[in-house]
Short mmCIF file of C-alpha atoms in Angstrom, two decimals:
data_model
loop_
_atom_site.label_atom_id
_atom_site.label_comp_id
_atom_site.label_asym_id
_atom_site.label_seq_id
_atom_site.Cartn_x
_atom_site.Cartn_y
_atom_site.Cartn_z
CA MET A 1 -0.08 -0.12 0.01
CA ASN A 2 1.17 3.15 -1.19
CA GLU A 3 1.65 5.78 1.67
CA ALA A 4 -1.18 8.15 0.25
CA LEU A 5 -3.81 4.90 0.98
CA ALA A 6 -1.96 4.17 4.12
CA SER A 7 -2.61 7.84 5.80
CA LEU A 8 -5.93 7.59 4.39
CA PHE A 9 -6.44 4.05 6.16
CA ASP A 10 -4.90 5.43 9.59
CA ASN A 11 -7.13 8.33 9.44
CA CYS A 12 -10.02 5.83 9.20
CA ALA A 13 -8.98 4.61 12.64
CA ALA A 14 -10.23 7.58 13.86
CA ALA A 15 -13.87 8.04 12.83
CA PRO A 16 -16.52 8.13 15.16
CA GLY A 17 -17.46 4.31 16.24
CA ALA A 18 -14.96 3.34 12.97
CA LEU A 19 -14.88 -0.76 12.69
CA GLY A 20 -12.93 -1.35 9.19
CA CYS A 21 -12.63 0.28 6.03
CA GLY A 22 -11.71 -0.85 2.35
CA LEU A 23 -10.73 0.29 -0.85
CA ARG A 24 -11.28 -1.70 -4.15
CA LEU A 25 -8.94 0.14 -6.56
CA PRO A 26 -9.40 0.31 -10.62
CA ASP A 27 -7.40 -2.84 -11.03
CA ARG A 28 -10.37 -4.34 -9.16
CA THR A 29 -7.87 -4.89 -5.99
CA SER A 30 -8.74 -4.49 -2.49
CA ARG A 31 -7.12 -3.08 0.33
CA VAL A 32 -8.77 -3.52 4.07
CA ARG A 33 -7.99 -2.53 7.58
CA SER A 34 -10.18 -3.62 10.19
CA PHE A 35 -10.19 -1.76 13.39
CA HIS A 36 -12.59 -4.44 15.66
CA ALA A 37 -12.98 -7.89 16.21
CA ASP A 38 -16.18 -8.48 14.71
CA CYS A 39 -14.90 -7.43 11.16
CA PRO A 40 -12.39 -9.58 9.98
CA ASN A 41 -9.66 -9.01 7.24
CA GLU A 42 -11.50 -11.67 5.26
CA SER A 43 -15.48 -10.53 6.11
CA LEU A 44 -14.05 -6.98 4.73
CA GLU A 45 -12.48 -8.36 1.58
CA LYS A 46 -15.96 -9.92 0.79
CA MET A 47 -17.92 -7.02 1.72
CA MET A 48 -16.02 -4.71 -1.06
CA LEU A 49 -16.87 -7.20 -3.47
CA HIS A 50 -20.80 -7.07 -2.82
CA LEU A 51 -20.08 -3.18 -2.22
CA ALA A 52 -18.53 -3.12 -5.90
CA SER A 53 -21.56 -4.80 -7.35
CA ALA A 54 -23.91 -2.51 -5.40
CA SER A 55 -22.22 0.07 -6.62
CA ALA A 56 -22.05 -0.54 -10.54
CA LEU A 57 -26.03 -1.32 -9.73
CA LEU A 58 -26.72 1.88 -8.40
CA ALA A 59 -24.39 3.89 -10.89
CA SER A 60 -26.55 1.94 -13.64
CA HIS A 61 -29.62 3.64 -12.17
CA ASP A 62 -27.75 7.28 -12.12
CA LEU A 63 -27.70 6.84 -8.60
CA ALA A 64 -24.01 7.12 -7.64
CA GLY A 65 -23.44 9.19 -5.20
CA GLN A 66 -20.89 11.52 -3.62
CA ARG A 67 -22.16 9.58 -0.63
CA VAL A 68 -23.80 6.63 0.02
CA ALA A 69 -24.87 5.19 3.32
CA TRP A 70 -26.10 1.63 3.91
CA THR A 71 -27.82 2.02 7.68
CA PHE A 72 -28.34 -1.77 9.28
CA ALA A 73 -29.03 -2.31 13.20
CA ASN A 74 -25.74 -3.02 13.68
CA GLY A 75 -23.76 -1.02 11.54
CA LYS A 76 -23.38 1.80 9.12
CA LEU A 77 -21.68 1.23 5.61
CA PHE A 78 -20.19 5.13 3.84
CA VAL A 79 -19.30 4.45 0.25
CA THR A 80 -17.70 6.69 -2.20
CA SER A 81 -16.74 6.02 -5.51
CA ARG A 82 -14.06 7.42 -8.24
CA PRO A 83 -15.15 8.20 -12.07
CA ASP A 84 -11.62 5.61 -12.63
CA GLY A 85 -14.24 3.14 -10.66
CA ALA A 86 -12.51 2.88 -7.63
CA LEU A 87 -14.25 2.67 -4.30
CA PHE A 88 -13.77 3.65 -0.86
CA CYS A 89 -15.41 2.47 2.31
CA LEU A 90 -15.71 3.04 5.76
CA ILE A 91 -17.73 0.62 8.56
CA THR A 92 -18.69 2.42 11.52
CA GLN A 93 -21.33 1.39 14.48
CA ALA A 94 -24.70 2.20 13.69
CA ARG A 95 -25.63 4.60 16.58
CA THR A 96 -22.44 6.93 15.58
CA ASP A 97 -22.91 9.80 13.49
CA ALA A 98 -19.48 9.65 11.01
CA GLY A 99 -21.44 11.17 8.06
CA GLU A 100 -19.55 14.69 7.74
CA PHE A 101 -15.92 12.79 9.18
CA PHE A 102 -16.63 10.45 6.08
CA ASP A 103 -17.02 13.64 3.58
CA ARG A 104 -13.85 14.42 4.78
CA LEU A 105 -11.88 11.55 4.05
CA ALA A 106 -13.95 10.90 0.52
CA ALA A 107 -12.23 14.26 -0.40
CA GLN A 108 -9.05 12.80 0.39
CA PHE A 109 -9.79 9.72 -1.33
CA ALA A 110 -10.68 11.49 -4.30
CA VAL A 111 -7.66 13.12 -5.03
CA THR A 112 -5.61 10.42 -3.73
CA THR A 113 -3.41 7.95 -6.31
CA MET B 1 -56.51 10.94 -27.32
CA THR B 2 -57.11 12.06 -23.36
CA ASP B 3 -61.35 11.75 -22.45
CA PRO B 4 -62.05 15.23 -21.58
CA LYS B 5 -64.36 13.91 -18.95
CA SER B 6 -61.99 12.36 -17.27
CA GLN B 7 -59.70 14.85 -17.31
CA PRO B 8 -59.17 17.04 -14.53
CA GLN B 9 -60.78 20.57 -14.53
CA ILE B 10 -58.93 23.06 -13.22
CA LEU B 11 -59.97 26.81 -12.75
CA PHE B 12 -57.40 29.94 -12.09
CA VAL B 13 -59.00 32.71 -11.02
CA ASP B 14 -56.82 36.10 -11.82
CA ASP B 15 -57.45 39.52 -12.89
CA GLU B 16 -53.25 39.71 -14.41
CA PRO B 17 -54.32 38.41 -18.09
CA ASP B 18 -50.49 38.17 -18.41
CA PHE B 19 -49.94 35.84 -15.50
CA LEU B 20 -53.28 33.94 -16.20
CA ARG B 21 -52.26 32.97 -19.62
CA VAL B 22 -48.55 32.20 -18.57
CA VAL B 23 -49.80 29.70 -15.91
CA THR B 24 -52.94 27.94 -17.73
CA GLU B 25 -50.13 27.74 -20.63
CA THR B 26 -47.28 26.25 -18.47
CA PHE B 27 -49.51 23.90 -16.62
CA THR B 28 -51.17 22.10 -19.86
CA ASP B 29 -47.98 21.84 -20.76
CA LEU B 30 -46.56 20.39 -17.88
CA SER B 31 -49.69 18.30 -17.34
CA GLU B 32 -49.16 17.08 -21.10
CA GLY B 33 -52.42 17.95 -21.79
CA ARG B 34 -53.97 15.96 -19.24
CA TRP B 35 -55.44 18.92 -16.95
CA GLN B 36 -58.25 21.02 -18.77
CA MET B 37 -57.56 24.54 -18.08
CA HIS B 38 -60.38 27.20 -17.79
CA ARG B 39 -59.24 30.77 -17.03
CA ALA B 40 -61.54 33.50 -14.96
CA HIS B 41 -60.32 37.48 -14.87
CA SER B 42 -62.61 38.19 -11.71
CA ALA B 43 -64.39 36.32 -9.10
CA ASP B 44 -67.74 36.63 -10.97
CA ALA B 45 -66.55 35.31 -13.78
CA ALA B 46 -65.41 32.19 -11.97
CA LEU B 47 -69.02 31.85 -10.67
CA GLU B 48 -70.23 31.94 -14.07
CA ILE B 49 -67.91 29.05 -15.17
CA LEU B 50 -68.68 26.99 -12.07
CA LYS B 51 -72.38 27.37 -12.99
CA ARG B 52 -71.97 25.69 -16.29
CA GLN B 53 -68.65 23.55 -15.86
CA LYS B 54 -67.92 20.66 -13.11
CA ILE B 55 -64.59 22.03 -11.51
CA ASP B 56 -62.16 19.86 -9.88
CA LEU B 57 -59.85 22.29 -8.61
CA VAL B 58 -59.77 26.28 -8.58
CA VAL B 59 -57.10 27.97 -7.91
CA VAL B 60 -57.87 32.19 -6.77
CA ASP B 61 -55.74 34.99 -6.95
CA ILE B 62 -55.98 36.92 -3.57
CA ASN B 63 -55.76 40.30 -4.76
CA MET B 64 -58.41 41.22 -7.12
CA PRO B 65 -60.40 44.42 -7.23
CA LEU B 66 -63.80 44.71 -6.22
CA LEU B 67 -64.55 40.62 -4.75
CA ASP B 68 -61.27 39.60 -3.57
CA GLY B 69 -59.93 35.77 -3.31
CA VAL B 70 -60.47 35.86 0.35
CA GLN B 71 -64.59 36.89 -0.49
CA LEU B 72 -64.53 34.61 -3.40
CA LEU B 73 -63.74 31.98 -1.29
CA ARG B 74 -65.97 32.72 1.47
CA ILE B 75 -68.68 32.45 -1.37
CA LEU B 76 -67.03 29.05 -3.03
CA ASN B 77 -67.17 27.29 0.36
CA ARG B 78 -70.65 27.78 1.02
CA ARG B 79 -71.73 27.10 -2.91
CA HIS B 80 -69.21 24.50 -3.41
CA PRO B 81 -68.51 23.24 -0.66
CA ASP B 82 -66.53 19.69 -2.19
CA LEU B 83 -64.74 21.97 -4.34
CA LYS B 84 -60.77 22.05 -3.85
CA LYS B 85 -59.52 25.13 -3.53
CA VAL B 86 -55.94 26.90 -3.18
CA THR B 87 -55.04 30.57 -2.90
CA LEU B 88 -52.66 31.98 -4.61
CA THR B 89 -50.67 35.47 -3.96
CA GLY B 90 -47.70 37.72 -4.96
CA PHE B 91 -47.50 39.05 -1.57
CA ALA B 92 -48.18 36.82 1.39
CA SER B 93 -48.95 37.34 4.59
CA GLU B 94 -49.76 35.55 7.64
CA VAL B 95 -52.96 37.41 8.29
CA LYS B 96 -53.92 36.45 4.79
CA ARG B 97 -52.85 32.94 5.19
CA ASN B 98 -54.53 32.51 8.21
CA GLU B 99 -57.86 34.13 6.26
CA CYS B 100 -57.76 32.11 3.51
CA LEU B 101 -57.00 28.55 5.45
CA ALA B 102 -60.26 30.00 7.36
CA ASN B 103 -62.58 29.95 4.56
CA GLY B 104 -61.52 26.51 3.51
CA ALA B 105 -58.47 26.94 1.34
CA GLU B 106 -56.65 23.98 1.22
CA LEU B 107 -53.01 25.71 0.56
CA PHE B 108 -51.80 28.89 0.22
CA ILE B 109 -49.05 29.28 -2.45
CA GLU B 110 -46.70 32.05 -3.56
CA LYS B 111 -46.45 32.95 -7.18
CA PRO B 112 -43.70 31.21 -8.90
CA ARG B 113 -41.13 33.47 -10.75
CA THR B 114 -39.24 30.87 -12.17
CA ALA B 115 -39.78 27.39 -14.04
CA GLN B 116 -38.70 25.60 -10.71
CA GLY B 117 -41.19 27.25 -9.13
CA PHE B 118 -43.79 26.59 -11.56
CA LYS B 119 -42.83 23.07 -11.40
CA SER B 120 -43.24 22.53 -7.75
CA ILE B 121 -46.56 24.31 -8.18
CA PHE B 122 -47.73 21.62 -10.68
CA LEU B 123 -46.83 18.87 -8.63
CA MET B 124 -48.58 20.25 -5.55
CA LEU B 125 -51.65 20.64 -7.54
CA GLU B 126 -51.66 17.29 -9.46
CA GLU B 127 -51.23 15.91 -5.69
CA LEU B 128 -54.27 17.80 -4.44
CA VAL B 129 -56.62 17.36 -7.52
CA THR B 130 -55.76 13.34 -7.76
CA TRP B 131 -56.76 13.47 -3.88
CA THR B 132 -60.20 11.55 -3.25
CA PRO B 133 -62.31 13.39 -0.74
CA LYS B 134 -63.01 11.08 2.57
CA LYS B 135 -67.09 11.56 3.41
CA GLY B 136 -67.88 12.67 6.55
CA PHE B 137 -64.78 15.04 6.87
CA GLN B 138 -66.66 17.97 6.10
CA GLY B 139 -64.64 20.99 8.12
CA MET B 140 -61.49 19.04 7.81
CA LEU B 141 -58.26 18.65 5.42
CA ARG B 142 -59.97 16.29 2.94
CA GLN B 143 -56.29 14.70 2.03
CA VAL B 144 -56.01 10.96 2.50
CA GLY B 145 -52.72 10.83 3.96
CA LEU B 146 -50.95 12.84 7.48
CA ASN B 147 -47.41 12.77 6.04
CA ASP B 148 -49.27 14.20 2.73
CA VAL B 149 -50.40 17.30 4.69
CA ILE B 150 -47.19 17.72 6.29
CA GLN B 151 -45.74 17.31 2.81
CA MET B 152 -47.52 19.48 1.08
CA GLU B 153 -47.31 22.50 4.62
CA CYS B 154 -43.50 22.35 4.25
CA LEU B 155 -43.23 22.22 0.10
CA GLY B 156 -45.54 25.24 0.35
CA ARG B 157 -42.92 26.84 2.79
CA ASN B 158 -46.02 26.99 4.63
CA SER B 159 -47.32 28.19 8.35
CA SER B 160 -49.63 26.27 10.15
CA ILE B 161 -51.14 23.97 13.37
CA LEU B 162 -52.06 20.44 12.26
CA GLU B 163 -54.09 18.77 15.10
CA ILE B 164 -54.45 14.92 15.42
CA LYS B 165 -56.39 13.24 17.12
CA ASN B 166 -57.79 9.43 17.58
CA GLN B 167 -58.64 7.23 20.47
CA ARG B 168 -55.21 6.72 21.62
CA VAL B 169 -53.40 9.73 20.66
CA HIS B 170 -54.10 13.68 20.64
CA GLY B 171 -51.79 16.52 19.50
CA ARG B 172 -50.76 18.88 17.71
CA VAL B 173 -47.80 19.56 15.39
CA PHE B 174 -46.18 23.35 14.99
CA ILE B 175 -44.99 24.14 11.07
CA GLU B 176 -43.76 27.13 10.93
CA ASN B 177 -42.44 28.28 6.76
CA GLY B 178 -41.76 24.92 5.77
CA ASP B 179 -40.28 23.88 8.81
CA ILE B 180 -41.45 21.68 11.54
CA ILE B 181 -40.36 23.37 14.68
CA HIS B 182 -42.39 21.59 17.69
CA ALA B 183 -45.26 18.80 18.18
CA THR B 184 -47.07 17.52 21.10
CA CYS B 185 -48.98 14.43 22.22
CA GLY B 186 -49.98 14.30 25.54
CA GLU B 187 -47.03 15.05 27.80
CA GLU B 188 -44.63 14.78 24.86
CA GLN B 189 -43.02 17.21 22.83
CA GLY B 190 -40.49 17.18 20.48
CA GLU B 191 -39.61 14.70 17.58
CA ARG B 192 -40.83 11.73 20.18
CA ALA B 193 -44.25 13.26 19.87
CA PHE B 194 -44.14 14.19 16.28
CA GLN B 195 -43.03 10.13 15.51
CA LYS B 196 -46.01 9.16 18.09
CA LEU B 197 -48.42 11.20 16.60
CA LEU B 198 -47.51 9.73 12.74
CA SER B 199 -47.21 6.15 14.10
CA ALA B 200 -51.16 6.46 15.04
CA ALA B 201 -53.17 4.48 12.81
CA GLY B 202 -56.28 6.61 11.69
CA GLY B 203 -57.84 9.60 13.09
CA GLU B 204 -58.78 13.02 12.19
CA PHE B 205 -56.30 15.71 11.41
CA LYS B 206 -57.18 19.44 11.23
CA LEU B 207 -54.96 22.19 9.67
CA HIS B 208 -55.51 25.30 11.90
CA PRO B 209 -54.00 29.21 11.55
CA PHE B 210 -50.52 29.27 13.07
CA GLU B 211 -49.49 30.80 16.24
CA ALA B 212 -45.96 30.22 17.49
CA PRO B 213 -45.51 27.62 20.18
CA GLY B 214 -43.07 29.68 22.26
CA VAL B 215 -40.98 27.12 22.74
CA ARG B 216 -39.11 25.44 19.43
CA THR B 217 -38.39 21.70 20.01
CA ILE B 218 -37.66 20.39 16.73
CA GLU B 219 -34.98 21.21 14.10
CA GLY B 220 -33.73 19.54 11.26
CA SER B 221 -35.46 19.10 7.92
CA TRP B 222 -38.84 17.69 7.40
CA GLU B 223 -38.03 15.14 4.60
CA PHE B 224 -35.97 13.63 7.66
CA LEU B 225 -37.87 14.00 10.69
CA LEU B 226 -40.87 12.22 8.12
CA MET B 227 -38.51 9.29 6.90
CA GLU B 228 -37.58 9.25 10.37
CA ALA B 229 -41.22 8.59 11.70
CA ALA B 230 -41.74 6.08 8.82
CA ARG B 231 -38.86 4.08 10.59
CA VAL B 232 -40.06 4.20 13.82
CA SER B 233 -43.72 3.80 13.08
CA ASP B 234 -42.28 0.76 11.23
CA GLU B 235 -40.20 -0.37 13.63
CA LEU B 236 -42.92 -0.04 16.45
CA ALA B 237 -45.49 -2.05 14.39
CA SER B 238 -42.97 -4.70 14.12
CA GLN B 239 -41.70 -4.63 17.79
CA ALA B 240 -45.22 -3.71 19.68
CA PRO B 241 -46.80 -6.27 21.36
CA ALA B 242 -50.07 -7.62 20.33
CA GLU B 243 -52.20 -6.15 23.07
CA ALA B 244 -50.21 -2.50 22.74
CA GLY B 245 -50.66 0.07 20.43
CA PRO B 246 -48.13 2.21 18.90
CA ALA B 247 -48.57 5.16 21.17
CA GLU B 248 -47.77 3.09 23.94
CA ALA B 249 -44.81 1.66 22.93
CA GLU B 250 -41.14 2.91 23.43
CA ILE B 251 -40.12 5.45 20.94
CA PRO B 252 -36.52 5.16 19.94
CA ALA B 253 -33.96 7.89 20.32
CA ALA B 254 -34.18 9.64 16.95
CA GLU B 255 -30.86 9.65 14.94
CA PRO B 256 -29.48 13.84 14.40
CA ALA B 257 -30.59 15.19 12.14
CA ALA B 258 -29.79 15.13 8.70
CA GLU B 259 -28.28 18.37 6.87
CA GLU B 260 -30.76 20.81 5.58
CA LEU B 261 -31.28 21.17 1.85
CA PRO B 262 -32.60 24.26 1.30
CA ASP B 263 -35.45 24.93 -1.29
CA VAL B 264 -36.09 20.94 -1.84
CA VAL B 265 -38.93 19.36 -3.27
CA VAL B 266 -40.10 15.88 -3.25
CA ALA B 267 -39.38 14.42 -7.17
CA GLU B 268 -39.85 11.18 -6.98
CA THR B 269 -41.46 8.37 -4.79
CA LEU B 270 -42.50 4.64 -5.25
CA ILE B 271 -44.06 2.29 -2.21
CA CYS B 272 -44.17 -1.17 -3.19
CA SER B 273 -44.51 -4.95 -1.69
CA PRO B 274 -41.54 -6.86 -2.05
CA LYS B 275 -42.89 -8.61 -4.09
CA GLY B 276 -43.39 -5.74 -6.78
CA GLU B 277 -46.79 -4.92 -6.29
CA VAL B 278 -46.68 -1.43 -6.23
CA PHE B 279 -48.86 0.43 -3.89
CA TYR B 280 -48.13 4.39 -4.89
CA ALA B 281 -46.26 5.75 -7.27
CA ALA B 282 -45.56 9.68 -8.07
CA SER B 283 -43.13 11.16 -10.50
CA CYS B 284 -41.90 7.77 -11.46
CA ALA B 285 -40.16 8.01 -15.15
CA ASP B 286 -39.84 4.28 -14.80
CA THR B 287 -41.75 2.34 -12.23
CA LEU B 288 -41.17 -0.89 -12.93
CA ALA B 289 -36.94 -0.02 -13.09
CA ARG B 290 -37.44 1.06 -10.01
CA VAL B 291 -39.20 -1.63 -8.06
CA ALA B 292 -36.54 -3.87 -9.86
CA LEU B 293 -34.11 -1.70 -8.38
CA LEU B 294 -35.45 -1.69 -4.63
CA GLN B 295 -35.84 -5.40 -5.02
CA THR B 296 -31.88 -5.71 -6.15
CA ILE B 297 -31.16 -2.90 -3.41
CA SER B 298 -33.01 -5.77 -0.97
CA GLN B 299 -30.76 -8.60 -2.24
CA GLN B 300 -27.66 -6.64 -2.13
CA ALA B 301 -28.29 -5.71 1.34
CA ALA B 302 -28.81 -9.21 2.40
CA LEU B 303 -25.55 -10.10 0.38
CA LEU B 304 -23.90 -6.94 2.80
CA ALA B 305 -25.19 -8.59 5.97
CA GLN B 306 -23.84 -12.35 5.10
CA SER B 307 -20.53 -10.75 4.79
CA LEU B 308 -20.11 -9.23 8.14
CA PRO B 309 -22.59 -9.12 11.38
CA LEU B 310 -24.26 -5.87 10.54
CA GLY B 311 -27.91 -7.16 11.44
CA LYS B 312 -31.18 -6.14 10.16
CA PHE B 313 -30.62 -3.68 6.82
CA GLU B 314 -32.76 -0.19 7.43
CA ARG B 315 -32.08 1.77 4.46
CA LEU B 316 -29.72 2.95 2.43
CA GLU B 317 -29.56 6.78 1.42
CA ILE B 318 -27.81 8.77 -1.51
CA LEU B 319 -26.21 11.80 -1.15
CA GLN B 320 -25.88 13.55 -4.68
CA PRO B 321 -24.86 17.11 -6.18
CA THR B 322 -28.57 18.26 -6.45
CA ASN B 323 -30.82 14.82 -5.11
CA ARG B 324 -31.07 12.68 -1.98
CA VAL B 325 -32.53 9.49 -2.36
CA VAL B 326 -33.69 7.25 0.17
CA ALA B 327 -34.44 3.41 -0.14
CA GLN B 328 -36.18 2.14 2.82
CA ILE B 329 -36.86 -2.08 3.19
CA SER B 330 -39.23 -3.49 5.29
CA PRO B 331 -40.65 -7.35 5.26
CA ASP B 332 -44.06 -5.88 4.04
CA HIS B 333 -43.16 -3.11 1.77
CA LEU B 334 -40.29 -1.19 -0.19
CA VAL B 335 -39.95 2.55 -0.14
CA PHE B 336 -38.23 4.72 -2.86
CA VAL B 337 -37.83 8.67 -2.07
CA ARG B 338 -35.79 11.34 -4.09
CA VAL B 339 -35.49 14.50 -3.04
CA ALA B 340 -34.14 17.11 -5.29
CA SER B 341 -32.83 20.61 -4.17
CA LEU B 342 -34.10 23.55 -6.63
CA ILE B 343 -30.75 25.28 -5.85
CA PRO B 344 -27.64 24.35 -8.68
CA PRO B 345 -24.80 23.27 -6.86
CA ALA B 346 -22.10 25.62 -6.17
#
């Protein structure tokens, strides 16, 4: 992982209620980091795969967003994508409000190579 | 070709010929010819038209010479109590608004000045004209849903007090300039009271002229409040024991309010069953595609929940530069709402 991506992941750790984060790069490889035992790396890898197909689905309906949030009873997935197909996701606990924090991470992701 | 008998008959009453021409032409275009438009340059002319033509909705300008809009409303209320009435004005004031509401107007709207403004009003009027009046609701708002009434008040940037009453709850929602600012339900106040009122199945509601409540207990956008109330209502319906009604159940604490979206309009709504049976659709360009999307979102959420211990899926929110989309998945229905900002992104 290059320095810029490592810095992005380091910043994710400070998000309110952070459980994990992940990146899917244009070459379809993934990078993930877990911040909680309930979110092991293998599960995060699998999640990134599903998020990639979900994001493609939304994009096909013109619903790709600067912030896409999947809210579950126990967790929340914040997702953003770039025109080159790269995808960035932050997983947090459900009852924390990390939206604005994620927006700052998304801005960093947008310019990270 | 559209059958003229099935076309909504809309009468516009305004003493400004230019505005009358523009509004009727614009709404004819926006309705793609579905609306049959009638024009009257005075209250007298409007009453003449109403004698010979069945009208579904009349839109009245407030400031007219001789017989003004409020006086015309009084007459219409007496002679045509079932007629849906909307007032339109270039100079809105709380006094006039209260006067119009008290005289039977369903909505009090400022005259549009932009193409988007015309479109917003068209959408509001279209909702109103397709509503079916309920019998036994004389003297009350004749809408089909409480959410619809609140939405109309907020979209119209109105100020009013909505009184809600059934066997279990009795309370009031205070709306000021399109913002929900306060709610009471028994001894409860704020968002919990608002959620209780919206969880109440059935009952009556009545629109009163606005009076400042003296305290503001609710912040945040009305779209978020309605979505949150819908979510809480769903949770209560699934969690509350059979013998306890929604009003007695514990209301979960609301999440922090979402960001305010200035000058927004509900651009698209769809409610369907998990099997794809459409219960309600408004402004959906392709209903089948939206149904398929909701079903696929539900499947994708299930896959995500298999990857991580996320629990039950609640909703998907998409924030775009000019749109905010919420897709809510429940065991018995799927909801898609798109709210569009009328202000272009910076």
